[in-house]
Short mmCIF file of C-alpha atoms in Angstrom, two decimals:
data_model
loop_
_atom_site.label_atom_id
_atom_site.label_comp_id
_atom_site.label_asym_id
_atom_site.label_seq_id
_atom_site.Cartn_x
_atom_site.Cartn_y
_atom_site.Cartn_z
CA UNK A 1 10.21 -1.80 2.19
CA UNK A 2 10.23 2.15 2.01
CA UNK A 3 6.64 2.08 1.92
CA UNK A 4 6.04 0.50 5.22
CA UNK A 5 6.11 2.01 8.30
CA UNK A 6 9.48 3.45 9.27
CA UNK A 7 11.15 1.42 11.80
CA UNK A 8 15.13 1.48 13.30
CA UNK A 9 15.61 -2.00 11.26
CA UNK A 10 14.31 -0.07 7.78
CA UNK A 11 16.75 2.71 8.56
CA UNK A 12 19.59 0.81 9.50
CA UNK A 13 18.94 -1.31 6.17
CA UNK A 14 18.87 1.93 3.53
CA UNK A 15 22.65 1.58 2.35
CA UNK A 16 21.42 -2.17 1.82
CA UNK A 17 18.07 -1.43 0.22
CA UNK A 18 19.79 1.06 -2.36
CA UNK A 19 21.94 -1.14 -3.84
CA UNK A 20 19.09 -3.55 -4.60
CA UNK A 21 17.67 -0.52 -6.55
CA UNK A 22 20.51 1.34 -8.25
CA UNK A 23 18.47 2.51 -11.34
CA UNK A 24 15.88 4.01 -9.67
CA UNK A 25 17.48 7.51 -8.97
CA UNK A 26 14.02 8.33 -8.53
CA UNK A 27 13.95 6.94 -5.16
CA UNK A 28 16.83 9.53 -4.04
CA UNK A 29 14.63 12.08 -2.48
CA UNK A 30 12.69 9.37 -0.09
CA UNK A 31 16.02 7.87 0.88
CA UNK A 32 17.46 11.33 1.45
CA UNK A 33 14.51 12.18 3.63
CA UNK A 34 14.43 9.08 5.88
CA UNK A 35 18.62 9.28 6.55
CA UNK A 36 17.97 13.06 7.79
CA UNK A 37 15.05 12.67 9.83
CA UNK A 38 14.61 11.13 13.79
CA UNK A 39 12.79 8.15 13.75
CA UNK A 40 10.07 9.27 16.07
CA UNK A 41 9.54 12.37 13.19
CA UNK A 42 9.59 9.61 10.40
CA UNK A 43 6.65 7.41 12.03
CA UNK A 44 4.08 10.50 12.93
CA UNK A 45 4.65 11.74 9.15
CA UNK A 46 3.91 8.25 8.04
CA UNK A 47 0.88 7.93 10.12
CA UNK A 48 -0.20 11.48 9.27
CA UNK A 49 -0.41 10.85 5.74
CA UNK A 50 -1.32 7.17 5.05
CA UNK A 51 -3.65 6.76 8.01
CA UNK A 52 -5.71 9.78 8.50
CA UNK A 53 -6.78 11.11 5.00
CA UNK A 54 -8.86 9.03 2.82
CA UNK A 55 -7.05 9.43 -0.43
CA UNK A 56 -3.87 8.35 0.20
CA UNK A 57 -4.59 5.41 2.08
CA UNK A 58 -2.13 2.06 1.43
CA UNK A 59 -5.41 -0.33 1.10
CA UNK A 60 -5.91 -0.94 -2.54
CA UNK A 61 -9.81 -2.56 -2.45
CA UNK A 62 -10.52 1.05 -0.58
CA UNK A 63 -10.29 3.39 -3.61
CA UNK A 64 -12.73 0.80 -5.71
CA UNK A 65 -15.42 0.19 -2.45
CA UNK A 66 -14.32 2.26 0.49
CA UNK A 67 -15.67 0.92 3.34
CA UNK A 68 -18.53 -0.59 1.74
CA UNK A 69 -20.39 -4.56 1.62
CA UNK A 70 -18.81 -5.35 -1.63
CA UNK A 71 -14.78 -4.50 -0.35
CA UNK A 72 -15.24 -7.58 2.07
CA UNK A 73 -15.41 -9.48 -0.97
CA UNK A 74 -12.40 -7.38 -2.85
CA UNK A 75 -10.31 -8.93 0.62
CA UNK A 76 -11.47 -12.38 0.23
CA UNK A 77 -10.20 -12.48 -3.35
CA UNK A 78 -6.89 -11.06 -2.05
CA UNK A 79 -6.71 -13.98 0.26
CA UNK A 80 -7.63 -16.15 -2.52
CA UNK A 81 -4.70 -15.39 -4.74
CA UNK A 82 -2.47 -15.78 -2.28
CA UNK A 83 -3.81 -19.20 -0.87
CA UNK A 84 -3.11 -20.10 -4.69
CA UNK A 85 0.10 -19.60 -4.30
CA UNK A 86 0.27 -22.09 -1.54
CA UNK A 87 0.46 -19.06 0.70
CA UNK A 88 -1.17 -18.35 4.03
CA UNK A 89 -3.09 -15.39 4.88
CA UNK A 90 -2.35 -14.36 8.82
CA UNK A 91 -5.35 -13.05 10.11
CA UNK A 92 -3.39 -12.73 13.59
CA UNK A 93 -1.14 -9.45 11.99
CA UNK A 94 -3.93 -7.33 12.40
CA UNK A 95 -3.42 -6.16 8.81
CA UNK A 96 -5.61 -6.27 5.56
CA UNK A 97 -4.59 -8.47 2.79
CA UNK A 98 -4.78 -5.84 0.20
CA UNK A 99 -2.27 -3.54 1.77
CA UNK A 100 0.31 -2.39 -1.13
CA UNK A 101 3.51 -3.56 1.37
CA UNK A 102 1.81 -6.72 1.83
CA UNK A 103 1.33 -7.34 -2.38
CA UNK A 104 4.70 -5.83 -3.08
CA UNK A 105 6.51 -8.02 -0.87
CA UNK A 106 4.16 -11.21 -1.98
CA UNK A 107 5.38 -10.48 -5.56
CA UNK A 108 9.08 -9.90 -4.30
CA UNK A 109 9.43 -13.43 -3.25
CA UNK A 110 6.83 -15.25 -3.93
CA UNK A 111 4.88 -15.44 -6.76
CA UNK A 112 5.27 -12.24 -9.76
CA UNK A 113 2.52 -12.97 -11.52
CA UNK A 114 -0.37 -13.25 -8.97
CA UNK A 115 1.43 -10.01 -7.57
CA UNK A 116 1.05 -8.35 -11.12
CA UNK A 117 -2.48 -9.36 -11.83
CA UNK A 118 -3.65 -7.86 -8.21
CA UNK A 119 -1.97 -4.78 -8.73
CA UNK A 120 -3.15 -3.81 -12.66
CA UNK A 121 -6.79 -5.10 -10.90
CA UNK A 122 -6.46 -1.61 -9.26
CA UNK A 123 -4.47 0.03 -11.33
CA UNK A 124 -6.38 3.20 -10.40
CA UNK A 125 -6.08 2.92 -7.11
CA UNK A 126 -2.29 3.10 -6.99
CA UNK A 127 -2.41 5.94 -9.32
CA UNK A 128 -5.04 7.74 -6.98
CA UNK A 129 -2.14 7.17 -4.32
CA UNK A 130 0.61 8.61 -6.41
CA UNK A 131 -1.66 11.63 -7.83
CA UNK A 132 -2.84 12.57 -4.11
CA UNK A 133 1.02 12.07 -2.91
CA UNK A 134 2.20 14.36 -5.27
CA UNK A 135 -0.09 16.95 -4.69
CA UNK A 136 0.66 16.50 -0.59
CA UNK A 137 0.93 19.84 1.16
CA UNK A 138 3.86 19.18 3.67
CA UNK A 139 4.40 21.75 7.03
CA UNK A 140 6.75 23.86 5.53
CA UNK A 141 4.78 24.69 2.74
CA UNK A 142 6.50 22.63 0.57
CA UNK A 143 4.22 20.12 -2.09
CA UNK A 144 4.62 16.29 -2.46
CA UNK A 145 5.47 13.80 0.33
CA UNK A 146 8.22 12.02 0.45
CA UNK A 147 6.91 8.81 -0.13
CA UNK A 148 5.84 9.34 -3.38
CA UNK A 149 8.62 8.24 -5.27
CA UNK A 150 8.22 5.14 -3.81
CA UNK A 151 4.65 5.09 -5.26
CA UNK A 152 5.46 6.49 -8.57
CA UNK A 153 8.47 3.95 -8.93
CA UNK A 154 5.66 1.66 -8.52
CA UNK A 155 3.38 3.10 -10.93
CA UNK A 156 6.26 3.37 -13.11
CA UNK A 157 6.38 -0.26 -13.18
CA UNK A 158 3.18 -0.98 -14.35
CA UNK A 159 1.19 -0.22 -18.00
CA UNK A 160 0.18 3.22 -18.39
CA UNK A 161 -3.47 4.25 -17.83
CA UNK A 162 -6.22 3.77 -20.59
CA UNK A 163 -9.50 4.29 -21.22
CA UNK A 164 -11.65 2.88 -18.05
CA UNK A 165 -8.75 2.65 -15.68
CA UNK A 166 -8.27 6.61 -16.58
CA UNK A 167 -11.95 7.57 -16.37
CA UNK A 168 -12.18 5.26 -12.98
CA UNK A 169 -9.25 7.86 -11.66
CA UNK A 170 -11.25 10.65 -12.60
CA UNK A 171 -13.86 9.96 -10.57
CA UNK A 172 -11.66 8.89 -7.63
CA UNK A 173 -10.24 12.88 -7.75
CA UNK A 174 -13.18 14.18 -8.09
CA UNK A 175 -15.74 12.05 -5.76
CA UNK A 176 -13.19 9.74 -3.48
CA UNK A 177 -14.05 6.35 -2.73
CA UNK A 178 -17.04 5.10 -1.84
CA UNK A 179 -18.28 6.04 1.95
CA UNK A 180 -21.34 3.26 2.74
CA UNK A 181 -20.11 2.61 6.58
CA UNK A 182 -20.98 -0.75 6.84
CA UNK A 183 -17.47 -2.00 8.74
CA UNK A 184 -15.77 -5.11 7.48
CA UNK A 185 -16.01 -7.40 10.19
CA UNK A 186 -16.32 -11.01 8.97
CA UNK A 187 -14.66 -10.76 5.82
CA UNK A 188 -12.37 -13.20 7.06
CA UNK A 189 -14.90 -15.98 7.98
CA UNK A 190 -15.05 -17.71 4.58
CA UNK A 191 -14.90 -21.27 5.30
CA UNK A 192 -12.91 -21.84 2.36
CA UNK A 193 -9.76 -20.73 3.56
CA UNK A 194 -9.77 -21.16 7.37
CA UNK A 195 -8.58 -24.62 7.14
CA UNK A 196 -5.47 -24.19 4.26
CA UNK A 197 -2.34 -25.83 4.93
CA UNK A 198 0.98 -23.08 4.04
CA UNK A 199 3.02 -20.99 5.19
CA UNK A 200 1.84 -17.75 7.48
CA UNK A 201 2.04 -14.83 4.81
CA UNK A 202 3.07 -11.74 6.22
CA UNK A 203 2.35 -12.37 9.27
CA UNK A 204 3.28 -8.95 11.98
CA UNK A 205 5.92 -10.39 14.00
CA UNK A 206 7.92 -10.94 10.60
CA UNK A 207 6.60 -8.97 8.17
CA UNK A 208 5.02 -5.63 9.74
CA UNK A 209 2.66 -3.46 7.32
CA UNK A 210 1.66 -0.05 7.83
CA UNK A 211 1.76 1.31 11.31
CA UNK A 212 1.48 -0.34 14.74
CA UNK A 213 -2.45 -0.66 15.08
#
């Protein structure tokens, strides 16, 4: 929830939200900054850094295949997992399936597991996210965004990185993902799942992911 994009229900929920969290002191400086900032402030910041610069983007197939042929089928694999957990993708939300939020939340109430295998699959990528938040240069001159100690509470949740996973972040800081501009248009058409039976999974009028597109 404080990764997604800052609404007046998210900051009218913090005192809630803390409590569900109350060993993760971590998380102090986020919730500090989103009590003591207006709204309107909040959402640019949040669509300053996650959607306009490549390497801290929210979309975890992007740091393995940027916007290349082979991400489409990273996405359908996303949509996979979740169909195997007798879950719905909606295509309507105009959101990816791979969005962190979206796998977060999936995990949070739905199925753990599938959650944890999808997120150690790109392991790198998160940590990509968390190394490029961290090194954020905010207006005031200041270093780190706010948001990564949501990020690093993540990452602090999952194994550390080992050989391939480490050398795959390497080359993430020092070449970014991949840039083939192909577009992804399509990646939705497998025939396999447009006919499931389930649930809508995060769809946007319930469950809204990154910012208002």
């Amino acid at each position: 929830m404080l990764l997604d994009y800052p609404t007046a229900e998210l900051l009218a929920d913090l005192d809630t939200i803390e409590t569900l969290a109350p060993a993760e002191a971590g998380l102090d400086p986020l919730l500090t900054h989103l009590r003591t900032r207006e709204l309107r402030t909040l959402q640019e910041e949040y669509v300053e850094t996650f959607d306009h610069t490549r390497k801290c983007a929210l979309y975890l197939t992007y740091y393995a295949y940027g916007d290349t042929r082979r991400r489409g089928t990273a996405l359908l694999g996303f949509k996979q997992a979740y169909r195997a957990a007798c879950m719905q993708w909606d295509d309507d939300s105009g959101e990816l399936p791979d969005h962190l939020c979206a796998v977060l939340q999936f995990g949070a109430t739905v199925d753990a597991d599938v959650a944890w295998r999808l997120l150690n699959d790109h392991r790198a990528g998160i940590e990509m996210l968390r190394i490029a938040l961290a090194g954020w240069r905010n207006h005031d001159g200041s270093t780190g965004s706010p948001w990564h100690a949501a990020v690093r509470a993540v990452c602090d949740s999952l194994p550390e990185l080992a050989g391939d996973e480490a050398d795959a972040v390497r080359r993430l800081i020092e070449q970014g993902p991949p840039a083939e501009e192909v577009g992804l248009g399509g990646y939705g058409a497998d025939p396999a799942t447009s006919s499931l039976a389930g649930p809508a999974l995060i769809s946007g009028s319930t469950i809204p992911v990154g910012a208002p597109r």
